[in-house]
PDB file of C-alpha atoms in Angstrom:
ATOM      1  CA  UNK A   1      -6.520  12.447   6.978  1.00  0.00           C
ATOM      2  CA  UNK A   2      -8.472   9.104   7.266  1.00  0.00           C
ATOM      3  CA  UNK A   3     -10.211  10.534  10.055  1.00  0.00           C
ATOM      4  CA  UNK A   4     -11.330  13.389   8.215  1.00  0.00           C
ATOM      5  CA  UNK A   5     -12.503  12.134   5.449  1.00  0.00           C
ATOM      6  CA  UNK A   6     -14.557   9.398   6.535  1.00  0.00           C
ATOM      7  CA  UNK A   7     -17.338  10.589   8.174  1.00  0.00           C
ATOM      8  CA  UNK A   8     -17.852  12.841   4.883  1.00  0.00           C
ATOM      9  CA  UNK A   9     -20.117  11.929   1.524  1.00  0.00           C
ATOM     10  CA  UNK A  10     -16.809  12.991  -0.526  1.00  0.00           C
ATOM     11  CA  UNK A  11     -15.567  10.680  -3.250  1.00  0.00           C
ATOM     12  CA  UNK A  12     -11.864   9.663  -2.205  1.00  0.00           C
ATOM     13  CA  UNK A  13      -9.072   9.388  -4.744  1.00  0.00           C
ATOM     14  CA  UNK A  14      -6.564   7.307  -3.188  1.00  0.00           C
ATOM     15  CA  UNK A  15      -2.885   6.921  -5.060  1.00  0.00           C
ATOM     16  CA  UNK A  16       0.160   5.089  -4.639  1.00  0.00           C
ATOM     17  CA  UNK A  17       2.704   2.091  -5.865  1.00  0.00           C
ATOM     18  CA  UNK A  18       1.223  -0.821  -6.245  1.00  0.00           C
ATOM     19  CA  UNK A  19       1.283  -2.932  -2.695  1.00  0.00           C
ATOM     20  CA  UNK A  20       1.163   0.435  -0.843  1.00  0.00           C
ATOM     21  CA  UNK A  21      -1.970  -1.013   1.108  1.00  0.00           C
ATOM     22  CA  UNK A  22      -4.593   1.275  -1.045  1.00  0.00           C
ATOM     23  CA  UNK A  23      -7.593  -1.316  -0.228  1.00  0.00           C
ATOM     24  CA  UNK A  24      -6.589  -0.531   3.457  1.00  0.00           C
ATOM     25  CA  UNK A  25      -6.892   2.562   3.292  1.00  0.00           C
ATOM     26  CA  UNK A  26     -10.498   2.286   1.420  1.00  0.00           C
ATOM     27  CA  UNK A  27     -11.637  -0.264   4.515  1.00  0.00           C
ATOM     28  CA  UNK A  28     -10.392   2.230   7.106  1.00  0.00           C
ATOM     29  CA  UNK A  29     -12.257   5.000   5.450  1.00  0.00           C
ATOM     30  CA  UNK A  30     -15.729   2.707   5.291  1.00  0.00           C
ATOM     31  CA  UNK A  31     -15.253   1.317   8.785  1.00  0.00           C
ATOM     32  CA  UNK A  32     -14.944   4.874   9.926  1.00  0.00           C
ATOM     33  CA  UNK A  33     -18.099   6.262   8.252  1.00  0.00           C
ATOM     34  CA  UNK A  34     -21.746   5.587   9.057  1.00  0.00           C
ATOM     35  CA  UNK A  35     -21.694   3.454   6.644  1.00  0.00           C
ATOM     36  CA  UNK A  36     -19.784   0.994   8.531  1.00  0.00           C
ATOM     37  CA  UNK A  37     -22.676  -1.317   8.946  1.00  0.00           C
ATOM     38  CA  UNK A  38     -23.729  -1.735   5.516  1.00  0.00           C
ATOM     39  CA  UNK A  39     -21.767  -3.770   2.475  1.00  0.00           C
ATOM     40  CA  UNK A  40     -17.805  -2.801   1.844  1.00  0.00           C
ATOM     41  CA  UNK A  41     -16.995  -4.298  -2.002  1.00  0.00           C
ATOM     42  CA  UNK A  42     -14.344  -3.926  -3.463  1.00  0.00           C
ATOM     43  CA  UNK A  43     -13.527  -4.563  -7.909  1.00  0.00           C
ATOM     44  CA  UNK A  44     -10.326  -4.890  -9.208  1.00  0.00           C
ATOM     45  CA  UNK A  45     -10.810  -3.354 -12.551  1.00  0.00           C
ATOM     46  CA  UNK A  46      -6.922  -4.561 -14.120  1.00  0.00           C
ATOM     47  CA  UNK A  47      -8.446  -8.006 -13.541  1.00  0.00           C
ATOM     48  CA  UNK A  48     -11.655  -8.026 -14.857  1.00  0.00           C
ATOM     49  CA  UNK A  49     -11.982  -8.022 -18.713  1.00  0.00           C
ATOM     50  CA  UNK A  50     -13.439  -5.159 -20.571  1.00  0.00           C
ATOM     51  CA  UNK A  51     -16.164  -7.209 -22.193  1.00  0.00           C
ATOM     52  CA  UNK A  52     -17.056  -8.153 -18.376  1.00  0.00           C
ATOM     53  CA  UNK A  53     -16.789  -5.650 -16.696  1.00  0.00           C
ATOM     54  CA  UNK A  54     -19.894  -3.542 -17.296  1.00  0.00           C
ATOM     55  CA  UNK A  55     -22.544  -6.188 -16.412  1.00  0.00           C
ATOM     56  CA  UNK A  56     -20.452  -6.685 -12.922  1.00  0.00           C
ATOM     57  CA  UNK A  57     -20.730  -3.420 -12.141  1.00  0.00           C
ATOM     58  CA  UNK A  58     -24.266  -2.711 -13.535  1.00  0.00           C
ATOM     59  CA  UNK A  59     -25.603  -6.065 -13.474  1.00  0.00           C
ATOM     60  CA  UNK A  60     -27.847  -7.447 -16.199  1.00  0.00           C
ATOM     61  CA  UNK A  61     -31.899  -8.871 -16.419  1.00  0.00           C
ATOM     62  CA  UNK A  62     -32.405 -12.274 -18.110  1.00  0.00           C
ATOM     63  CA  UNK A  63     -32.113 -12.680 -21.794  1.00  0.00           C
ATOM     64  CA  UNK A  64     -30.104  -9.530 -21.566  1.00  0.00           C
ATOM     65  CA  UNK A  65     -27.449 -11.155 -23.747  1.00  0.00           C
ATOM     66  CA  UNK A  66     -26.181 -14.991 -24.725  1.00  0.00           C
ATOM     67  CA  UNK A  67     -26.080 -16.880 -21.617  1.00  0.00           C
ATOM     68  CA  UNK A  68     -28.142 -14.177 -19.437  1.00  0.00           C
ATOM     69  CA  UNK A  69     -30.801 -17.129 -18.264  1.00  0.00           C
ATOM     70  CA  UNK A  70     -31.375 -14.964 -14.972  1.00  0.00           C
ATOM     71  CA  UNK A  71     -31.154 -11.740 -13.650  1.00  0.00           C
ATOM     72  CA  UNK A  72     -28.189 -10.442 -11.793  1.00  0.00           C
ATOM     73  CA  UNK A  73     -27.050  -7.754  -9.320  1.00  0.00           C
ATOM     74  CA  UNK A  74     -24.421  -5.366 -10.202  1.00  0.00           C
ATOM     75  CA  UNK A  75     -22.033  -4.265  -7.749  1.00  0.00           C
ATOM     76  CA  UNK A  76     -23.580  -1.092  -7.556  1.00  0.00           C
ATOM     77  CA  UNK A  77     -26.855  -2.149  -6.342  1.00  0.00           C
ATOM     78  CA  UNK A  78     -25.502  -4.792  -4.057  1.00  0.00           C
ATOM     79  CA  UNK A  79     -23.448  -1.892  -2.564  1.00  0.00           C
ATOM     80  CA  UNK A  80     -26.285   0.191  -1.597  1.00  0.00           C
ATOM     81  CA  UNK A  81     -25.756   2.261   1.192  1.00  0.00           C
ATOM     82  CA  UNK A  82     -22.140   1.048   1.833  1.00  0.00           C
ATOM     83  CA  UNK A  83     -19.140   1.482  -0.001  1.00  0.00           C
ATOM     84  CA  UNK A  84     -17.782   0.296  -3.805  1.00  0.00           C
ATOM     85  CA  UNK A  85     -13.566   0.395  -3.626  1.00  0.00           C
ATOM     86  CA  UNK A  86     -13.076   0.580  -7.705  1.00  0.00           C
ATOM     87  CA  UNK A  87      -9.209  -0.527  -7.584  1.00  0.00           C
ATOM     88  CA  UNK A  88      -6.769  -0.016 -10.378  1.00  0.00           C
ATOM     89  CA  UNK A  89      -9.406   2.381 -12.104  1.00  0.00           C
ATOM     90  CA  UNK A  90      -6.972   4.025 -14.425  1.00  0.00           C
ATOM     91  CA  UNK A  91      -7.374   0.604 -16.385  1.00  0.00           C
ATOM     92  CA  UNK A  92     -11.164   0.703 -16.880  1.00  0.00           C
ATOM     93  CA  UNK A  93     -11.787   1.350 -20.570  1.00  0.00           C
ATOM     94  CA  UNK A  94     -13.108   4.696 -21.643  1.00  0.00           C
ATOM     95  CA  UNK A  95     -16.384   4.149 -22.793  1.00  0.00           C
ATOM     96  CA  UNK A  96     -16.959   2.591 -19.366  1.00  0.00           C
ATOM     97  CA  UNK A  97     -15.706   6.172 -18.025  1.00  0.00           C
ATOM     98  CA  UNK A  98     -18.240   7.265 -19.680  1.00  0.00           C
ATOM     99  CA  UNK A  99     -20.978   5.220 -17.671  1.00  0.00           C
ATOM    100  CA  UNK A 100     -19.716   5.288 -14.490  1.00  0.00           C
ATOM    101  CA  UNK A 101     -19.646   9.209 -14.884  1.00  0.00           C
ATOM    102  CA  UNK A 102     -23.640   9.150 -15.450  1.00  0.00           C
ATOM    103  CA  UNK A 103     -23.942   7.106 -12.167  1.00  0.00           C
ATOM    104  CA  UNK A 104     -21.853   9.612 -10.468  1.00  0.00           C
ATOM    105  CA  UNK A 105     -23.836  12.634 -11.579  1.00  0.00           C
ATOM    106  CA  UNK A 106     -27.244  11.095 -11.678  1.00  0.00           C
ATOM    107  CA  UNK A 107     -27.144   8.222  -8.575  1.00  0.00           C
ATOM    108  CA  UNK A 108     -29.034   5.761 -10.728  1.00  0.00           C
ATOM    109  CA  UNK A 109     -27.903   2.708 -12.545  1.00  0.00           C
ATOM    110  CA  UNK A 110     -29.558   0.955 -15.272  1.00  0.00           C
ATOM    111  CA  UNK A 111     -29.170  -3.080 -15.627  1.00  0.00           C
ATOM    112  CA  UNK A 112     -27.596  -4.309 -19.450  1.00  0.00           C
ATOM    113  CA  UNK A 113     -31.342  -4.901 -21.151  1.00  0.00           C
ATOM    114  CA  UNK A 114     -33.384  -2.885 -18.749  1.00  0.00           C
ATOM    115  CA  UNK A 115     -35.648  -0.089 -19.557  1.00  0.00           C
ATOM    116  CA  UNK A 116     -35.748   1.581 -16.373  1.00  0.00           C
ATOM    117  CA  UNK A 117     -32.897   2.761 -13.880  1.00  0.00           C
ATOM    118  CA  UNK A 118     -32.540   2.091 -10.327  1.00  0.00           C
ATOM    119  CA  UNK A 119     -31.595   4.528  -7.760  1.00  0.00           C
ATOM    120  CA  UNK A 120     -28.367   3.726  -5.675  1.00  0.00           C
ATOM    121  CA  UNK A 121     -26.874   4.926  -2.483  1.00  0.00           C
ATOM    122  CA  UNK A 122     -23.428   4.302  -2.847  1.00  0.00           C
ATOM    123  CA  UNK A 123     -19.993   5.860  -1.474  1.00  0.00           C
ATOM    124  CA  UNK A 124     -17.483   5.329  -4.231  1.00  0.00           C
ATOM    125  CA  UNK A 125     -13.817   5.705  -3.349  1.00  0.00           C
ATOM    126  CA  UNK A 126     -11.409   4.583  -6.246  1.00  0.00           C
ATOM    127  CA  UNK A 127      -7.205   3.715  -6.447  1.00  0.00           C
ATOM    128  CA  UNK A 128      -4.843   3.586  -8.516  1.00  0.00           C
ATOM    129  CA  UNK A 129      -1.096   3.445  -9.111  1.00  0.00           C
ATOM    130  CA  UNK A 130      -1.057   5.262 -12.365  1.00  0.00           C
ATOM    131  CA  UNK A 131      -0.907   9.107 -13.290  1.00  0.00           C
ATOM    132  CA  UNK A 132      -4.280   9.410 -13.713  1.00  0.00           C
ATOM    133  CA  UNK A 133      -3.625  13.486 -15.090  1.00  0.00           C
ATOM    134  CA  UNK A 134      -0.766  11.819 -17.431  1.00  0.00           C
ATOM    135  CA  UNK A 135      -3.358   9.490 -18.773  1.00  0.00           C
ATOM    136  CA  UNK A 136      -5.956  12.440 -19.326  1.00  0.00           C
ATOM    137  CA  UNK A 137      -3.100  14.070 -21.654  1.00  0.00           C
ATOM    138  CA  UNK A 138      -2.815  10.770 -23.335  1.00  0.00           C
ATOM    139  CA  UNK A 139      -6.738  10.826 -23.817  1.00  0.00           C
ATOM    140  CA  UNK A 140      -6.791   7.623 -22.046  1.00  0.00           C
ATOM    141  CA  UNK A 141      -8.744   8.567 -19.031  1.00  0.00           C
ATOM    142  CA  UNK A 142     -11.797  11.741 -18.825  1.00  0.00           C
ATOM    143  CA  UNK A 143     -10.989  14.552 -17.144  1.00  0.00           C
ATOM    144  CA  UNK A 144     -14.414  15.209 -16.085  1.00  0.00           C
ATOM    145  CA  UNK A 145     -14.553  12.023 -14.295  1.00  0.00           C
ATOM    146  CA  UNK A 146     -11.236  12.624 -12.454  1.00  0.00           C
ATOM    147  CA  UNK A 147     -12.668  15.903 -11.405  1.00  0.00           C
ATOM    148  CA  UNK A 148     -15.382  13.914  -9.849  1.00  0.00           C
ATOM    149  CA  UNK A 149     -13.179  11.011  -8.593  1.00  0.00           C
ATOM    150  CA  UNK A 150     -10.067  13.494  -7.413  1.00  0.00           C
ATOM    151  CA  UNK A 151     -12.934  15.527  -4.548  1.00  0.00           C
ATOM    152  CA  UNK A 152     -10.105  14.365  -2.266  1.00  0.00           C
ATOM    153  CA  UNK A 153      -6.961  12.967  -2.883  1.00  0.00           C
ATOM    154  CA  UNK A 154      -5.113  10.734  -0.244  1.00  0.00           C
ATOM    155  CA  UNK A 155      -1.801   9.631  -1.112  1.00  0.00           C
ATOM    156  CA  UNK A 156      -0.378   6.242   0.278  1.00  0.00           C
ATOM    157  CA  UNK A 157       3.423   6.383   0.630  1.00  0.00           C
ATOM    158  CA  UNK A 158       5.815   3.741  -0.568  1.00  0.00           C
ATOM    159  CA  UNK A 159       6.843   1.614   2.760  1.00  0.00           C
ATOM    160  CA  UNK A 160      10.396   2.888   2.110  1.00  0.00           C
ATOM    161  CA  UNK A 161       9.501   6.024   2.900  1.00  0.00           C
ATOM    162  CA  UNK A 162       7.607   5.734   6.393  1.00  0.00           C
ATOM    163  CA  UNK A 163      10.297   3.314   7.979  1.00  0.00           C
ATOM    164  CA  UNK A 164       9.261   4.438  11.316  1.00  0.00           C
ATOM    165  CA  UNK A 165       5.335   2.322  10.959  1.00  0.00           C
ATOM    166  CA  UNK A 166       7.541  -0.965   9.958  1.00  0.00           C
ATOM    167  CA  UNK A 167       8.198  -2.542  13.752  1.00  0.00           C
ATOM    168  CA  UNK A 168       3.999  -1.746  13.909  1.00  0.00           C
ATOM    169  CA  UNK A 169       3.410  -3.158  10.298  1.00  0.00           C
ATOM    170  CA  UNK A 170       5.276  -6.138  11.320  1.00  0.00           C
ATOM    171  CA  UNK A 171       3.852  -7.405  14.811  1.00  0.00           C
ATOM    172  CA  UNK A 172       0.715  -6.017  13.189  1.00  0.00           C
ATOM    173  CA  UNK A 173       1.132  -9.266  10.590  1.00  0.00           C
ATOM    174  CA  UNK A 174       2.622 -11.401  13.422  1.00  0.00           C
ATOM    175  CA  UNK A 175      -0.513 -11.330  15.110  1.00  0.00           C
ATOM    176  CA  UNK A 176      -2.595 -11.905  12.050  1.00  0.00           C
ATOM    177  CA  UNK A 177      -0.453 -14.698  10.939  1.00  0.00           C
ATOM    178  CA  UNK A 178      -0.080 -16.471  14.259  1.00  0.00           C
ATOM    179  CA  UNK A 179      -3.676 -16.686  14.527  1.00  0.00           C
ATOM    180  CA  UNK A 180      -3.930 -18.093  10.775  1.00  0.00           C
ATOM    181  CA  UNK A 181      -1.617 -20.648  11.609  1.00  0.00           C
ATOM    182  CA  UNK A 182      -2.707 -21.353  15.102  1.00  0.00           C
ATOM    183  CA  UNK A 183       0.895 -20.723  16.450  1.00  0.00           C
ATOM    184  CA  UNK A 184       2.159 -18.511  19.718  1.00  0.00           C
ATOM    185  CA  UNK A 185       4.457 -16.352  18.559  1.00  0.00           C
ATOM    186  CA  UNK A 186       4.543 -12.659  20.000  1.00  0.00           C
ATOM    187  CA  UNK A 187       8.315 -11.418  19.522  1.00  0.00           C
ATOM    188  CA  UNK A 188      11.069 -10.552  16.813  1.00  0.00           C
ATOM    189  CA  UNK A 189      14.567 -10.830  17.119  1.00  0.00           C
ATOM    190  CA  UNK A 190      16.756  -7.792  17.010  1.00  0.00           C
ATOM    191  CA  UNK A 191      18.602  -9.024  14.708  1.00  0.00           C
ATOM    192  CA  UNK A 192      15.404 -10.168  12.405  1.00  0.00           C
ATOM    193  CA  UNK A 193      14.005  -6.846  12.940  1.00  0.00           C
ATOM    194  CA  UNK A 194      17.520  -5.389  11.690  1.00  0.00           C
ATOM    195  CA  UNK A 195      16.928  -7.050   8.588  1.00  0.00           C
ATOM    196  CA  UNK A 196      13.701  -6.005   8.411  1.00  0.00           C
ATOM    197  CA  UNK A 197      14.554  -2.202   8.555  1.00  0.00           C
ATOM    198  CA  UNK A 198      17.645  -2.361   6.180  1.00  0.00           C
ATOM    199  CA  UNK A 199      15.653  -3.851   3.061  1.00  0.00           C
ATOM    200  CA  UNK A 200      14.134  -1.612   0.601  1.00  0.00           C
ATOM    201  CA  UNK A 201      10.658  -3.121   0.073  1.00  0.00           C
ATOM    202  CA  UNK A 202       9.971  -2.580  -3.471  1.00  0.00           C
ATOM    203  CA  UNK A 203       6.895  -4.353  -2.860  1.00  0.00           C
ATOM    204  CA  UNK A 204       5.651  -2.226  -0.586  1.00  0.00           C
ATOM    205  CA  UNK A 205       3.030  -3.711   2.551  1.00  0.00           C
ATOM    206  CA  UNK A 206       2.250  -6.703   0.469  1.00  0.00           C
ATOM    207  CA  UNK A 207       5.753  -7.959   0.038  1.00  0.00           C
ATOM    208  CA  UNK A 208       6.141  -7.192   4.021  1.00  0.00           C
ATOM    209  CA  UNK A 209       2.955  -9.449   4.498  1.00  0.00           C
ATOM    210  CA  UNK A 210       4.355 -12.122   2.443  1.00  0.00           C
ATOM    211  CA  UNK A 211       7.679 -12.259   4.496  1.00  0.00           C
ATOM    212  CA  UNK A 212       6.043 -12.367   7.972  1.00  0.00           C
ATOM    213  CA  UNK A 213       3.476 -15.047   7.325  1.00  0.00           C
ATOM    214  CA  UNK A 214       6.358 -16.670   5.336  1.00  0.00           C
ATOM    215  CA  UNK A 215       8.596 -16.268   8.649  1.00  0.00           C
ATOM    216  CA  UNK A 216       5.854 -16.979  11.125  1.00  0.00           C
ATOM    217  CA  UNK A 217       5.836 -20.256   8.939  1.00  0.00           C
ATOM    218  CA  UNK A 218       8.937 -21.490   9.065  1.00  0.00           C
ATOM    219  CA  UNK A 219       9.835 -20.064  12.778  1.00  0.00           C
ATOM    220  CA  UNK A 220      10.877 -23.034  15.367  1.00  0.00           C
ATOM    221  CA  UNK A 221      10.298 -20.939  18.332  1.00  0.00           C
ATOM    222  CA  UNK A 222       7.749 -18.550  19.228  1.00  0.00           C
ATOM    223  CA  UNK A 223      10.142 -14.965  18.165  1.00  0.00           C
ATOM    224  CA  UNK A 224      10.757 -14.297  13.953  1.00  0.00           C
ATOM    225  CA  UNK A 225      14.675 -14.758  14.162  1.00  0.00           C
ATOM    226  CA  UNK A 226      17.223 -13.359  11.342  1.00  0.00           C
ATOM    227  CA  UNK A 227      17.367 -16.990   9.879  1.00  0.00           C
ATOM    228  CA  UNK A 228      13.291 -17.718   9.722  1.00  0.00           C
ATOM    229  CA  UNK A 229      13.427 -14.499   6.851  1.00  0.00           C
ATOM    230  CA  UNK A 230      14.495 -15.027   3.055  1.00  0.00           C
ATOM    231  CA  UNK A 231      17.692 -15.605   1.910  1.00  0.00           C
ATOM    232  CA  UNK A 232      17.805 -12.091  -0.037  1.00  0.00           C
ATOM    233  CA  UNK A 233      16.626 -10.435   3.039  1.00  0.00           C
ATOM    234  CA  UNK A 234      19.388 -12.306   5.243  1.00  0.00           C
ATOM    235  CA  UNK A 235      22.217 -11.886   2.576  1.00  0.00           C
ATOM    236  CA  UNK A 236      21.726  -7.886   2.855  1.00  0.00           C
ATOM    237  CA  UNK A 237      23.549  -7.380   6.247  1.00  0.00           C
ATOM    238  CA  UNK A 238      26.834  -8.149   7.482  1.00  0.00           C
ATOM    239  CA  UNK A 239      29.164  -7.197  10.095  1.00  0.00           C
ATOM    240  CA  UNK A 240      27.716  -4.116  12.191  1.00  0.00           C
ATOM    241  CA  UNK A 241      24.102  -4.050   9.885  1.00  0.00           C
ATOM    242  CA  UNK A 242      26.047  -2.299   6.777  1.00  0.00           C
ATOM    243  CA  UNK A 243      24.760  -3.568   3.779  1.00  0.00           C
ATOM    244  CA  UNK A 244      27.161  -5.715   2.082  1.00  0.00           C
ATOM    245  CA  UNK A 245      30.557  -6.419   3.623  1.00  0.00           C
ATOM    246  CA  UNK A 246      33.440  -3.660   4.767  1.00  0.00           C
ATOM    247  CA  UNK A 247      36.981  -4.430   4.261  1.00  0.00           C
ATOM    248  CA  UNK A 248      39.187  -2.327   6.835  1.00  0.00           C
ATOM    249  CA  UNK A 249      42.653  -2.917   6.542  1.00  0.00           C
ATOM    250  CA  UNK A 250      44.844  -3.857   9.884  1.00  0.00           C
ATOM    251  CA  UNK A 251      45.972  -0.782  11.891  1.00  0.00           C
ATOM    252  CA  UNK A 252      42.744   1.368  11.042  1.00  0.00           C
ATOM    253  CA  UNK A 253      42.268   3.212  14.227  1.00  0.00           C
ATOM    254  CA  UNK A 254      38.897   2.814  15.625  1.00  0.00           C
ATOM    255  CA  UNK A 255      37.617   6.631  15.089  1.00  0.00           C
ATOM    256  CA  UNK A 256      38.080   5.961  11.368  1.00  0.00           C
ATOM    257  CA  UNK A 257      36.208   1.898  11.785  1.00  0.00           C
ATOM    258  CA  UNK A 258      33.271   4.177  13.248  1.00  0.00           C
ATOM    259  CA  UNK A 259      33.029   6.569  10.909  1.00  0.00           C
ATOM    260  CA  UNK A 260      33.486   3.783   8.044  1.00  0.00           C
ATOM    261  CA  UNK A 261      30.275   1.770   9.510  1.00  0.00           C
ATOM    262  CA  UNK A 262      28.490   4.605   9.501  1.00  0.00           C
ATOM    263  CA  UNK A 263      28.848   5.979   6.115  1.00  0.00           C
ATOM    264  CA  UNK A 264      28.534   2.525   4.701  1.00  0.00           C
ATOM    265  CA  UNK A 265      25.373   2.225   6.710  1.00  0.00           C
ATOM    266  CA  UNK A 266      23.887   5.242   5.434  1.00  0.00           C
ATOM    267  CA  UNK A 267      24.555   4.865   1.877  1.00  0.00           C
ATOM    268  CA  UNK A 268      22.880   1.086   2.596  1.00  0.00           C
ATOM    269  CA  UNK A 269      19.936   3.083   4.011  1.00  0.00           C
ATOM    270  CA  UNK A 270      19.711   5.722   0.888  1.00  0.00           C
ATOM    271  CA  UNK A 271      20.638   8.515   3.884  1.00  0.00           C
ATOM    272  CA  UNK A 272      17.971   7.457   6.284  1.00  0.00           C
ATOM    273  CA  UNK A 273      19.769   8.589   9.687  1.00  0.00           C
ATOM    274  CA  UNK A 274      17.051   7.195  11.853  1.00  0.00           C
ATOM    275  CA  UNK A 275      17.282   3.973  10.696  1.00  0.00           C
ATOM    276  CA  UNK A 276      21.060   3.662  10.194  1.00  0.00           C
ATOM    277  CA  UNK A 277      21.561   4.870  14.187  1.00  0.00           C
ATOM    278  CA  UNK A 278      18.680   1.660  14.665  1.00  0.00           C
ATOM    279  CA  UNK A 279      21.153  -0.572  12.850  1.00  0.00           C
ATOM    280  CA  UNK A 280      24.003   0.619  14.557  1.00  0.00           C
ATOM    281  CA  UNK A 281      22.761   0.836  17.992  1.00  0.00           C
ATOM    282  CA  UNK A 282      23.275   3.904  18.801  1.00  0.00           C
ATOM    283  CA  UNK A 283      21.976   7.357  19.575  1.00  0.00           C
ATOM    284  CA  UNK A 284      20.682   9.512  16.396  1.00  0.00           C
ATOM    285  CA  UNK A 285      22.803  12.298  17.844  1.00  0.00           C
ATOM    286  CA  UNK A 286      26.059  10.264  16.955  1.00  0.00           C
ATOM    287  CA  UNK A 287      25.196  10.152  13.654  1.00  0.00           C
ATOM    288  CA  UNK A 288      24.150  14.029  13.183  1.00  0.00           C
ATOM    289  CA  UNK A 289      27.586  14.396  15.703  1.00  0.00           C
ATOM    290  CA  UNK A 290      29.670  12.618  12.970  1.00  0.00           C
ATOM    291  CA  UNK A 291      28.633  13.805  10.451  1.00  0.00           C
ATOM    292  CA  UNK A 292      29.150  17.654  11.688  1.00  0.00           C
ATOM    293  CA  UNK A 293      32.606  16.185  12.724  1.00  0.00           C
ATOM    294  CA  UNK A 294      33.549  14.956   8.959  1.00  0.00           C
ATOM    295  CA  UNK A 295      31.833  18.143   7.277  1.00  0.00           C
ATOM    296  CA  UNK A 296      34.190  20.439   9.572  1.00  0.00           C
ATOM    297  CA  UNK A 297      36.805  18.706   8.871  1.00  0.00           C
ATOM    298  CA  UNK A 298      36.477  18.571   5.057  1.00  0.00           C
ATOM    299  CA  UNK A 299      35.958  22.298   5.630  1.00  0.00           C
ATOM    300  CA  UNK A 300      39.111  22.740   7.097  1.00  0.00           C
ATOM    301  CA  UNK A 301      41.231  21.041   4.762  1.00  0.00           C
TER     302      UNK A 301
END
């Protein structure tokens, strides 16, 4: 959808937890467009305060205000012909909705104290975690200007729910954070990487970040081993890469060990069969097999 999208004009909508890599996405988009040359900048509007945040994105000429002794350039206009990322928009007060609607609609800005307007070339692409048409019905947020933000929408899913990109996503940050920290590292343990694909990553791609270049930090060799990882990620497997611990009594036959692991497993991996036959070691087919096995014989009884 990336690829679509960015060679287009089309204002980009982009939605998802927080930590879901949103500003990624926005980068990817601008390094794909012909605008790829020209300034990518990006405003976090949750951390800006409302009495600020109109002169940064409009700018302001001397004498303006209180403190104005110069002029100064507003994001807009230093974003000419590029790309402005406005993050965490569904914070950005209403009556600034207002404004940033007008430079939608009429491609001009005007500078806090300036007559005149300017004229600006920009790409805007905005993100947010929130229910942006919840916060319309709550007259928090114009609908207008989500008709004019929401010209495409592009969801980012929660990292828990595209398990299959985390071995990329990981020796994607290895790389990055070797490099940072000038150290040759270029492998992960299977065991680490079991870890890895059993937590559930309520943080999303930043918490991931944060736990390689924590890892890559305290690694003595040059692989990410199971003990180089938090303590809360290494206290979530045990025996077999179950979450927790199984207790099987003595004289358990080892058809009904197997199919204990891998129920245990899957509850540990909310279901995920992919990833609990990764855990396990084995073939995805064994775990579709088994479970056809248990259903039939529930069935039967």
């Amino acid at each position: 959808m990336i690829t679509q999208v960015a060679p287009t004009a089309a204002t980009v909508l982009i939605v998802g937890e927080s930590g879901t890599g949103k500003e990624l996405v926005a980068r990817a988009i601008h390094e794909r467009s012909v605008r790829s040359a020209m300034p990518f900048i990006a405003l976090n509007c949750a951390a800006v305060p409302e009495q600020l945040m109109e002169s940064e994105l409009f700018g302001y000429e001397k004498g303006a205000f209180t403190g104005a002794t110069q002029a100064r350039t507003g994001l807009f206009e230093a974003a000419h012909g590029g790309t402005l990322l406005l993050d965490e928009i569904g914070d950005m007060p209403v009556l600034l909705q207002t404004k940033l609607l007008r430079v939608l609609q009429e491609g001009e800005v005007r500078r806090l104290g300036a007559t005149v307007s300017k004229k600006v070339d920009v790409r805007l692409i905005a993100a947010t975690h929130r229910d942006l048409h919840e916060a319309v019905a709550q007259g928090k947020f114009r609908q207008d200007l989500l008709y004019r933000l929401e010209v495409v929408r592009l969801p980012t899913p929660a990292l828990r729910e595209r398990m299959a990109d985390l071995p990329d996503l990981v020796y994607t940050f290895l790389k990055q954070f070797a490099q940072k920290h000038s150290k040759v590292m270029t492998q992960v343990s299977e065991d680490a990487m079991a870890l890895l694909l059993a937590h559930a990553w309520p943080g999303n791609i930043r918490e991931l970040s944060n736990v390689i270049e924590r890892a890559v930090i305290f690694a003595q060799s040059e692989r990410i081993e199971a003990q180089d990882l938090p303590t809360h990620l290494c206290a979530g497997l045990a025996v077999g890469g179950a979450q927790g611990s199984i207790s099987v009594p003595l004289g358990t036959s080892l058809k009904d060990v197997e199919d204990l692991l891998i129920r245990k497993t899957l509850e540990a991996t909310s279901g995920d069969k992919n990833m609990t036959a990764k855990l396990l070691g084995i073939n995805s087919r064994t775990i579709y097999r088994k479970l056809a096995e248990t259903k039939d014989t529930e069935a039967k009884e």
